Amino acid sequence: VKCDNQEIEVKYKKLSHIHNAGQSLLDYGFGDHKSLMMSALVDCCSYPLPYELPKLWKNNLESIMSFLETSLTGITGYVLSATNTVPKGVSVMIDGFEESVDIDPKNGKFYLVLNPGVYTVHFSAPGYENKSLTVNVKTNENQIMNVILDSIGL
């Protein structure tokens, strides 16, 4: 990005590192709740004048829309027991990821944005048989993975 004829390196940074503050709202939203949030620095002026906004919007609309389309790429589904309840302590792990995927404890739903590629997804819960599935995530597609975990001993 060029700003006042100076080249500015563009890369991901936690907002708390940019603003020398504690955890930012964006860091909190994604890190603590896996909620996708975005802040884009699209100009060297942090506070554009109102009449400059339409031009900024027009200049960045295509790239913003392309970025938003990536939210469609990933996996989603439900993890339930054979009795249609959410197993207590259910966990969804993906090979190569350190943290488990967040699951709604009320209905067993999960959602994760992923880059296109092949992933092995592991489903487990205490008292249930583990299940592993392979999924091929394609660009701009949300792969559905509805999983039923069987109780141990059934």
Coordinates of C-alpha atoms in Angstrom, one line a residue, residues 70-120:
T70 CA -14.1 -16.4 2.2
S71 CA -16.5 -16.7 5.1
L72 CA -18.4 -19.2 3.0
T73 CA -15.4 -21.6 2.9
G74 CA -15.2 -24.1 5.7
I75 CA -17.2 -26.7 7.6
T76 CA -20.4 -26.6 9.6
G77 CA -22.8 -29.1 11.1
Y78 CA -24.2 -30.6 14.3
V79 CA -22.7 -33.2 16.7
L80 CA -25.5 -35.1 18.5
S81 CA -26.0 -38.4 20.2
A82 CA -28.3 -41.2 18.9
T83 CA -31.0 -39.8 21.2
N84 CA -30.7 -36.4 19.4
T85 CA -29.1 -34.6 22.4
V86 CA -25.8 -32.8 22.6
P87 CA -23.2 -35.1 24.4
K88 CA -21.7 -33.4 27.4
G89 CA -18.0 -32.5 26.9
V90 CA -18.2 -33.0 23.1
S91 CA -15.0 -32.0 21.3
V92 CA -14.3 -31.3 17.6
M93 CA -10.6 -31.3 16.7
I94 CA -9.0 -30.9 13.3
D95 CA -5.6 -32.4 12.5
G96 CA -3.0 -29.6 12.6
F97 CA -5.0 -27.3 14.8
E98 CA -4.2 -26.8 18.5
E99 CA -7.6 -25.7 19.7
S100 CA -10.9 -27.5 19.5
V101 CA -13.8 -26.1 17.5
D102 CA -16.4 -24.3 19.6
I103 CA -19.7 -26.1 19.7
D104 CA -23.1 -24.6 20.8
P105 CA -24.0 -26.6 23.9
K106 CA -27.7 -26.1 23.3
N107 CA -27.9 -27.6 19.8
G108 CA -24.5 -29.1 19.0
K109 CA -23.9 -26.7 16.1
F110 CA -20.3 -25.8 15.0
Y111 CA -18.9 -23.6 12.3
L112 CA -15.3 -23.1 11.2
V113 CA -13.8 -21.0 8.4
L114 CA -11.0 -23.0 6.7
N115 CA -8.8 -22.6 3.7
P116 CA -9.6 -25.0 0.8
G117 CA -8.0 -28.4 1.4
V118 CA -8.4 -31.8 2.8
Y119 CA -8.9 -32.1 6.6
T120 CA -9.4 -34.9 9.1

